[in-house]
Amino acid sequence: MKRNLFLLVMWSLLCSCGSKMNNGVSVLIDETLVLRDNVDSLNEIFGDRYKLTPLEYSEKSMVGILNKIIKREGVYYVMSGDYAGGKEVLVFDREGRYLSKLSRLGRGPGEYLSIGDFEVHPNGGRTELWICSRDKMMIYDCENWQLIREMTFPFMINKFKRFPDNTLLLMTGQSDESLTLVDQQGKILNTYLSKSVPFLSMRPVQFIPYEDRVLFPLGVSNDFVSYDWRKKEFGRGQFVRNNNMLSANQLSDLYQEWGEDYPIELKNKTYVGNVRYYNEKLFLTFYDAGDRYLLVYNDDSRTIQCCMFFPKSMVPNNINGTNNLNFISYMIYGDSDDSLLMVMESESDDITQVPNPAILEYF
């Protein structure tokens, strides 16, 4: 199943001053960064506890183009669609057996035009699936896929994150700010992050859980915005203290000079691909002059592990006995409550004739 592996955010921005925020800039990895292999096996990075779960393949359960995967309480929720967005969410059990799906594309009552993002939440004995569709937030019952309620906004919603206090952080379009905080009734509580360019693209998982915050990466730069839902505070930070990494200001300058052709100019830069935080470890992928690296930072030991995974790798893949580590690229799609989730896919060019992907999890 061939597809574009990287749905990377490539937009630049300036930080607005109208919101409550921390004045300091935090640095997650305050260590010297050297992009070169320093491990001999995947087990040194991920450990030796993993599970490979093929997703059942049938006419009803064909995933097609993968947009996002969420695992909650042993159940996999897979958003499938095309490059323009999601069309349905398929549900599989812990063994990969197909259970059901939300598939209500249309313009009628309880239907949606597309799915920009989704989340899964328990609520009083039932499981709810929340989606954003253009200017709406829609909530469905996962038992029968009936619409519970919806909220309409005066702007487009591209991505969202729901917090335990029932507030929602929205990545918005067609508004002055890129981030909007609302309550469970849709009332706007705060806005943040003035847009500097009229160009937005999205990661499958846009808001990255990190300790007691979520991180919002600023494009492919070394910078991010953080939000602490308990303190109701926004902040700024950097992933690595390294002057060689592409900064948000440099990314903005590239866009100003090259317009929508600026991704071509990234080829000789060092920039961030993907971010995950699991089991007190920060996982970062970096692009460096055409090479791709995985870097893992351990909070406790303050150690850094690194390996190149594309275009070639010297670290063997203990799962299939090759040196192909391309599955690391698929970390961008996964959001799990108890694992580091990736995807291993078929290599066929015919999307209609190949099995569904398999979910790879490290514990």
GROMACS .gro file of C-alpha atoms in nm:
model
  363
    1MET     CA    1   0.000   0.000   0.000
    2LYS     CA    2   0.197   0.295  -0.128
    3ARG     CA    3   0.124   0.638   0.000
    4ASN     CA    4   0.292   0.953   0.110
    5LEU     CA    5   0.446   0.854   0.444
    6PHE     CA    6   0.482   1.196   0.589
    7LEU     CA    7   0.187   1.429   0.642
    8LEU     CA    8   0.413   1.685   0.800
    9VAL     CA    9   0.318   2.027   0.920
   10MET     CA   10   0.518   2.276   0.716
   11TRP     CA   11   0.394   2.613   0.823
   12SER     CA   12   0.555   2.896   1.016
   13LEU     CA   13   0.421   3.130   1.274
   14LEU     CA   14   0.474   3.401   1.530
   15CYS     CA   15   0.356   3.377   1.886
   16SER     CA   16   0.071   3.611   1.994
   17CYS     CA   17   0.100   3.796   2.324
   18GLY     CA   18  -0.269   3.815   2.414
   19SER     CA   19  -0.281   3.486   2.609
   20LYS     CA   20  -0.163   3.372   2.947
   21MET     CA   21   0.174   3.200   2.904
   22ASN     CA   22   0.505   3.124   3.066
   23ASN     CA   23   0.772   3.376   2.975
   24GLY     CA   24   1.056   3.123   2.973
   25VAL     CA   25   1.138   2.892   2.685
   26SER     CA   26   1.177   2.532   2.799
   27VAL     CA   27   1.420   2.291   2.633
   28LEU     CA   28   1.328   1.922   2.645
   29ILE     CA   29   1.673   1.786   2.554
   30ASP     CA   30   1.942   2.008   2.700
   31GLU     CA   31   2.223   1.786   2.570
   32THR     CA   32   2.464   1.793   2.278
   33LEU     CA   33   2.297   1.636   1.975
   34VAL     CA   34   2.505   1.422   1.739
   35LEU     CA   35   2.315   1.244   1.462
   36ARG     CA   36   2.497   0.913   1.426
   37ASP     CA   37   2.433   0.550   1.517
   38ASN     CA   38   2.517   0.457   1.875
   39VAL     CA   39   2.310   0.137   1.909
   40ASP     CA   40   2.353  -0.215   1.770
   41SER     CA   41   1.993  -0.340   1.784
   42LEU     CA   42   1.633  -0.221   1.796
   43ASN     CA   43   1.597  -0.382   2.138
   44GLU     CA   44   1.834  -0.121   2.279
   45ILE     CA   45   1.588   0.148   2.168
   46PHE     CA   46   1.244  -0.008   2.202
   47GLY     CA   47   1.302  -0.308   2.429
   48ASP     CA   48   1.213  -0.667   2.342
   49ARG     CA   49   0.840  -0.659   2.423
   50TYR     CA   50   0.643  -0.602   2.106
   51LYS     CA   51   0.323  -0.718   1.940
   52LEU     CA   52   0.236  -0.736   1.570
   53THR     CA   53  -0.141  -0.731   1.504
   54PRO     CA   54  -0.260  -0.775   1.141
   55LEU     CA   55  -0.595  -0.603   1.085
   56GLU     CA   56  -0.865  -0.826   0.939
   57TYR     CA   57  -0.914  -0.764   0.568
   58SER     CA   58  -1.254  -0.782   0.396
   59GLU     CA   59  -1.474  -0.569   0.176
   60LYS     CA   60  -1.621  -0.404   0.486
   61SER     CA   61  -1.295  -0.364   0.675
   62MET     CA   62  -1.056  -0.246   0.402
   63VAL     CA   63  -0.853   0.037   0.550
   64GLY     CA   64  -0.744   0.200   0.223
   65ILE     CA   65  -0.542   0.514   0.291
   66LEU     CA   66  -0.452   0.532   0.658
   67ASN     CA   67  -0.506   0.868   0.829
   68LYS     CA   68  -0.476   0.793   1.202
   69ILE     CA   69  -0.490   0.508   1.458
   70ILE     CA   70  -0.604   0.534   1.820
   71LYS     CA   71  -0.580   0.248   2.070
   72ARG     CA   72  -0.799   0.268   2.381
   73GLU     CA   73  -0.854  -0.016   2.630
   74GLY     CA   74  -0.730  -0.278   2.385
   75VAL     CA   75  -0.946  -0.161   2.091
   76TYR     CA   76  -0.805  -0.011   1.770
   77TYR     CA   77  -0.985   0.279   1.597
   78VAL     CA   78  -0.854   0.340   1.246
   79MET     CA   79  -0.942   0.647   1.039
   80SER     CA   80  -0.946   0.568   0.668
   81GLY     CA   81  -0.995   0.802   0.377
   82ASP     CA   82  -0.793   0.973   0.108
   83TYR     CA   83  -0.532   1.247   0.089
   84ALA     CA   84  -0.807   1.508   0.134
   85GLY     CA   85  -0.913   1.368   0.471
   86GLY     CA   86  -1.089   1.090   0.657
   87LYS     CA   87  -1.412   0.926   0.545
   88GLU     CA   88  -1.476   0.659   0.809
   89VAL     CA   89  -1.342   0.514   1.135
   90LEU     CA   90  -1.306   0.135   1.151
   91VAL     CA   91  -1.295  -0.054   1.482
   92PHE     CA   92  -1.090  -0.372   1.547
   93ASP     CA   93  -1.049  -0.576   1.865
   94ARG     CA   94  -0.715  -0.652   2.034
   95GLU     CA   95  -0.656  -0.946   1.797
   96GLY     CA   96  -0.723  -0.734   1.488
   97ARG     CA   97  -1.073  -0.872   1.422
   98TYR     CA   98  -1.311  -0.626   1.258
   99LEU     CA   99  -1.598  -0.510   1.481
  100SER     CA  100  -1.780  -0.217   1.321
  101LYS     CA  101  -1.727   0.128   1.173
  102LEU     CA  102  -1.851   0.485   1.167
  103SER     CA  103  -1.939   0.547   0.803
  104ARG     CA  104  -2.191   0.830   0.768
  105LEU     CA  105  -2.050   1.039   0.487
  106GLY     CA  106  -2.314   1.273   0.348
  107ARG     CA  107  -2.511   1.593   0.400
  108GLY     CA  108  -2.810   1.461   0.592
  109PRO     CA  109  -2.892   1.456   0.965
  110GLY     CA  110  -2.617   1.288   1.165
  111GLU     CA  111  -2.384   1.281   0.864
  112TYR     CA  112  -2.052   1.452   0.801
  113LEU     CA  113  -1.872   1.581   0.491
  114SER     CA  114  -1.529   1.458   0.602
  115ILE     CA  115  -1.333   1.373   0.917
  116GLY     CA  116  -1.044   1.604   0.996
  117ASP     CA  117  -0.954   1.441   1.327
  118PHE     CA  118  -1.105   1.210   1.588
  119GLU     CA  119  -1.069   1.102   1.950
  120VAL     CA  120  -1.220   0.827   2.166
  121HIS     CA  121  -1.354   0.895   2.518
  122PRO     CA  122  -1.544   0.696   2.783
  123ASN     CA  123  -1.847   0.875   2.926
  124GLY     CA  124  -2.079   0.728   3.188
  125GLY     CA  125  -2.057   0.366   3.079
  126ARG     CA  126  -2.053   0.429   2.706
  127THR     CA  127  -1.770   0.500   2.464
  128GLU     CA  128  -1.793   0.814   2.253
  129LEU     CA  129  -1.616   0.895   1.929
  130TRP     CA  130  -1.556   1.266   1.876
  131ILE     CA  131  -1.482   1.399   1.527
  132CYS     CA  132  -1.424   1.739   1.372
  133SER     CA  133  -1.578   1.796   1.032
  134ARG     CA  134  -1.512   2.136   0.880
  135ASP     CA  135  -1.687   2.384   1.114
  136LYS     CA  136  -1.843   2.120   1.341
  137MET     CA  137  -1.757   1.896   1.634
  138MET     CA  138  -1.974   1.582   1.626
  139ILE     CA  139  -2.004   1.316   1.899
  140TYR     CA  140  -2.117   0.959   1.822
  141ASP     CA  141  -2.203   0.659   2.039
  142CYS     CA  142  -1.959   0.379   1.948
  143GLU     CA  143  -2.222   0.114   2.028
  144ASN     CA  144  -2.472   0.212   1.756
  145TRP     CA  145  -2.301   0.506   1.580
  146GLN     CA  146  -2.591   0.736   1.654
  147LEU     CA  147  -2.512   1.107   1.675
  148ILE     CA  148  -2.530   1.226   2.036
  149ARG     CA  149  -2.477   1.596   1.974
  150GLU     CA  150  -2.285   1.846   1.764
  151MET     CA  151  -2.136   2.192   1.799
  152THR     CA  152  -2.101   2.445   1.518
  153PHE     CA  153  -1.827   2.709   1.514
  154PRO     CA  154  -1.766   3.028   1.313
  155PHE     CA  155  -1.439   2.881   1.178
  156MET     CA  156  -1.294   2.562   1.034
  157ILE     CA  157  -1.155   2.301   1.274
  158ASN     CA  158  -0.856   2.109   1.144
  159LYS     CA  159  -0.740   1.921   1.457
  160PHE     CA  160  -0.843   1.905   1.823
  161LYS     CA  161  -0.755   1.775   2.169
  162ARG     CA  162  -1.004   1.713   2.450
  163PHE     CA  163  -0.889   1.744   2.813
  164PRO     CA  164  -1.018   1.589   3.139
  165ASP     CA  165  -1.184   1.918   3.239
  166ASN     CA  166  -1.399   1.890   2.923
  167THR     CA  167  -1.229   2.178   2.747
  168LEU     CA  168  -1.115   2.143   2.387
  169LEU     CA  169  -0.806   2.287   2.221
  170LEU     CA  170  -0.876   2.341   1.852
  171MET     CA  171  -0.636   2.395   1.565
  172THR     CA  172  -0.845   2.630   1.357
  173GLY     CA  173  -0.855   2.775   1.010
  174GLN     CA  174  -1.008   3.093   0.870
  175SER     CA  175  -0.957   3.278   1.198
  176ASP     CA  176  -0.697   3.519   1.333
  177GLU     CA  177  -0.541   3.267   1.573
  178SER     CA  178  -0.438   2.909   1.507
  179LEU     CA  179  -0.529   2.769   1.852
  180THR     CA  180  -0.868   2.818   2.017
  181LEU     CA  181  -0.969   2.689   2.360
  182VAL     CA  182  -1.342   2.618   2.408
  183ASP     CA  183  -1.563   2.463   2.678
  184GLN     CA  184  -1.784   2.157   2.624
  185GLN     CA  185  -2.065   2.379   2.496
  186GLY     CA  186  -1.842   2.537   2.234
  187LYS     CA  187  -1.795   2.872   2.411
  188ILE     CA  188  -1.459   3.031   2.326
  189LEU     CA  189  -1.242   3.067   2.637
  190ASN     CA  190  -0.910   3.174   2.490
  191THR     CA  191  -0.714   3.204   2.167
  192TYR     CA  192  -0.344   3.181   2.095
  193LEU     CA  193  -0.081   3.175   1.825
  194SER     CA  194  -0.131   3.441   1.559
  195LYS     CA  195  -0.089   3.300   1.211
  196SER     CA  196   0.204   3.425   1.008
  197VAL     CA  197   0.128   3.247   0.680
  198PRO     CA  198  -0.192   3.139   0.507
  199PHE     CA  199  -0.069   2.784   0.469
  200LEU     CA  200  -0.168   2.499   0.700
  201SER     CA  201  -0.095   2.131   0.686
  202MET     CA  202  -0.161   1.873   0.954
  203ARG     CA  203   0.004   1.582   1.133
  204PRO     CA  204  -0.226   1.285   1.198
  205VAL     CA  205  -0.165   1.335   1.572
  206GLN     CA  206  -0.123   1.709   1.608
  207PHE     CA  207  -0.124   1.751   1.987
  208ILE     CA  208   0.145   1.536   2.149
  209PRO     CA  209   0.093   1.434   2.515
  210TYR     CA  210   0.405   1.512   2.719
  211GLU     CA  211   0.395   1.471   3.099
  212ASP     CA  212   0.122   1.710   3.218
  213ARG     CA  213   0.110   1.909   2.895
  214VAL     CA  214   0.045   1.872   2.526
  215LEU     CA  215   0.297   1.988   2.268
  216PHE     CA  216   0.201   2.156   1.943
  217PRO     CA  217   0.504   2.136   1.708
  218LEU     CA  218   0.561   2.449   1.502
  219GLY     CA  219   0.583   2.293   1.160
  220VAL     CA  220   0.904   2.099   1.110
  221SER     CA  221   1.105   2.341   1.322
  222ASN     CA  222   1.280   2.278   1.653
  223ASP     CA  223   1.016   2.489   1.831
  224PHE     CA  224   0.681   2.404   1.986
  225VAL     CA  225   0.393   2.556   2.178
  226SER     CA  226   0.288   2.377   2.497
  227TYR     CA  227  -0.043   2.389   2.682
  228ASP     CA  228  -0.098   2.290   3.046
  229TRP     CA  229  -0.472   2.227   3.090
  230ARG     CA  230  -0.450   2.229   3.471
  231LYS     CA  231  -0.286   2.571   3.489
  232LYS     CA  232  -0.461   2.695   3.172
  233GLU     CA  233  -0.124   2.821   3.047
  234PHE     CA  234   0.044   2.831   2.708
  235GLY     CA  235   0.423   2.827   2.676
  236ARG     CA  236   0.701   2.809   2.421
  237GLY     CA  237   0.983   2.559   2.398
  238GLN     CA  238   1.246   2.382   2.191
  239PHE     CA  239   1.298   2.011   2.150
  240VAL     CA  240   1.679   2.028   2.143
  241ARG     CA  241   1.922   2.302   2.241
  242ASN     CA  242   2.104   2.301   1.908
  243ASN     CA  243   2.174   2.599   1.685
  244ASN     CA  244   2.194   2.375   1.379
  245MET     CA  245   1.828   2.278   1.403
  246LEU     CA  246   1.578   2.467   1.188
  247SER     CA  247   1.402   2.724   1.406
  248ALA     CA  248   1.049   2.859   1.370
  249ASN     CA  249   1.189   3.196   1.258
  250GLN     CA  250   1.406   3.031   0.993
  251LEU     CA  251   1.108   2.829   0.873
  252SER     CA  252   0.907   3.150   0.848
  253ASP     CA  253   1.188   3.313   0.649
  254LEU     CA  254   1.193   3.019   0.406
  255TYR     CA  255   0.822   3.056   0.346
  256GLN     CA  256   0.848   3.430   0.296
  257GLU     CA  257   1.122   3.382   0.038
  258TRP     CA  258   0.999   3.073  -0.148
  259GLY     CA  259   0.625   3.061  -0.085
  260GLU     CA  260   0.469   2.717  -0.125
  261ASP     CA  261   0.792   2.590  -0.285
  262TYR     CA  262   0.980   2.625   0.045
  263PRO     CA  263   0.979   2.246   0.121
  264ILE     CA  264   1.230   2.207  -0.162
  265GLU     CA  265   1.471   2.427   0.033
  266LEU     CA  266   1.456   2.194   0.335
  267LYS     CA  267   1.672   1.931   0.166
  268ASN     CA  268   1.994   2.064   0.317
  269LYS     CA  269   1.845   2.152   0.656
  270THR     CA  270   1.821   1.960   0.983
  271TYR     CA  271   1.460   1.958   1.097
  272VAL     CA  272   1.207   1.767   1.305
  273GLY     CA  273   0.987   1.499   1.152
  274ASN     CA  274   0.783   1.342   1.430
  275VAL     CA  275   0.749   1.349   1.809
  276ARG     CA  276   0.620   1.098   2.065
  277TYR     CA  277   0.653   1.060   2.442
  278TYR     CA  278   0.611   0.718   2.602
  279ASN     CA  279   0.734   0.552   2.920
  280GLU     CA  280   0.940   0.859   3.018
  281LYS     CA  281   1.120   0.859   2.685
  282LEU     CA  282   1.101   1.124   2.415
  283PHE     CA  283   1.110   0.984   2.060
  284LEU     CA  284   1.208   1.227   1.783
  285THR     CA  285   1.268   1.171   1.415
  286PHE     CA  286   1.500   1.411   1.233
  287TYR     CA  287   1.576   1.484   0.871
  288ASP     CA  288   1.935   1.575   0.799
  289ALA     CA  289   2.038   1.643   0.436
  290GLY     CA  290   1.827   1.354   0.305
  291ASP     CA  291   1.900   1.110   0.587
  292ARG     CA  292   1.644   1.026   0.854
  293TYR     CA  293   1.730   0.953   1.215
  294LEU     CA  294   1.546   0.832   1.521
  295LEU     CA  295   1.658   0.988   1.848
  296VAL     CA  296   1.542   0.864   2.188
  297TYR     CA  297   1.599   1.066   2.504
  298ASN     CA  298   1.559   0.903   2.845
  299ASP     CA  299   1.439   1.151   3.106
  300ASP     CA  300   1.575   0.953   3.400
  301SER     CA  301   1.924   0.868   3.278
  302ARG     CA  302   1.960   1.175   3.052
  303THR     CA  303   2.098   0.946   2.780
  304ILE     CA  304   2.049   0.974   2.405
  305GLN     CA  305   2.016   0.681   2.166
  306CYS     CA  306   2.028   0.739   1.792
  307CYS     CA  307   2.008   0.539   1.470
  308MET     CA  308   1.965   0.616   1.102
  309PHE     CA  309   1.655   0.448   0.958
  310PHE     CA  310   1.642   0.589   0.602
  311PRO     CA  311   1.767   0.557   0.328
  312LYS     CA  312   1.968   0.277   0.487
  313SER     CA  313   2.020   0.138   0.833
  314MET     CA  314   2.305  -0.050   0.994
  315VAL     CA  315   2.074  -0.161   1.276
  316PRO     CA  316   1.899  -0.493   1.201
  317ASN     CA  317   1.521  -0.523   1.215
  318ASN     CA  318   1.464  -0.808   1.461
  319ILE     CA  319   1.098  -0.833   1.357
  320ASN     CA  320   1.144  -0.946   0.997
  321GLY     CA  321   1.520  -1.006   0.982
  322THR     CA  322   1.602  -0.720   0.744
  323ASN     CA  323   1.761  -0.378   0.777
  324ASN     CA  324   1.439  -0.207   0.667
  325LEU     CA  325   1.329   0.026   0.946
  326ASN     CA  326   1.080   0.230   0.745
  327PHE     CA  327   0.805   0.142   0.993
  328ILE     CA  328   0.955   0.406   1.222
  329SER     CA  329   0.811   0.664   0.982
  330TYR     CA  330   0.462   0.538   1.068
  331MET     CA  331   0.497   0.641   1.431
  332ILE     CA  332   0.336   0.963   1.310
  333TYR     CA  333  -0.006   0.794   1.277
  334GLY     CA  334  -0.040   0.630   1.618
  335ASP     CA  335  -0.188   0.735   1.953
  336SER     CA  336  -0.203   0.462   2.218
  337ASP     CA  337  -0.281   0.457   2.589
  338ASP     CA  338  -0.041   0.172   2.671
  339SER     CA  339   0.216   0.133   2.392
  340LEU     CA  340   0.434   0.303   2.134
  341LEU     CA  341   0.228   0.239   1.821
  342MET     CA  342   0.352   0.214   1.461
  343VAL     CA  343   0.240   0.045   1.138
  344MET     CA  344   0.393  -0.215   0.909
  345GLU     CA  345   0.241  -0.205   0.562
  346SER     CA  346   0.227  -0.409   0.245
  347GLU     CA  347   0.457  -0.295  -0.036
  348SER     CA  348   0.203  -0.353  -0.316
  349ASP     CA  349   0.114  -0.064  -0.547
  350ASP     CA  350  -0.249  -0.180  -0.588
  351ILE     CA  351  -0.436  -0.052  -0.286
  352THR     CA  352  -0.748  -0.258  -0.371
  353GLN     CA  353  -0.567  -0.593  -0.381
  354VAL     CA  354  -0.355  -0.593  -0.067
  355PRO     CA  355  -0.429  -0.687   0.294
  356ASN     CA  356  -0.472  -0.428   0.561
  357PRO     CA  357  -0.163  -0.307   0.744
  358ALA     CA  358  -0.043  -0.465   1.067
  359ILE     CA  359  -0.016  -0.264   1.386
  360LEU     CA  360   0.324  -0.279   1.556
  361GLU     CA  361   0.338  -0.194   1.925
  362TYR     CA  362   0.626  -0.174   2.168
  363PHE     CA  363   0.552  -0.192   2.541
   0.00000   0.00000   0.00000
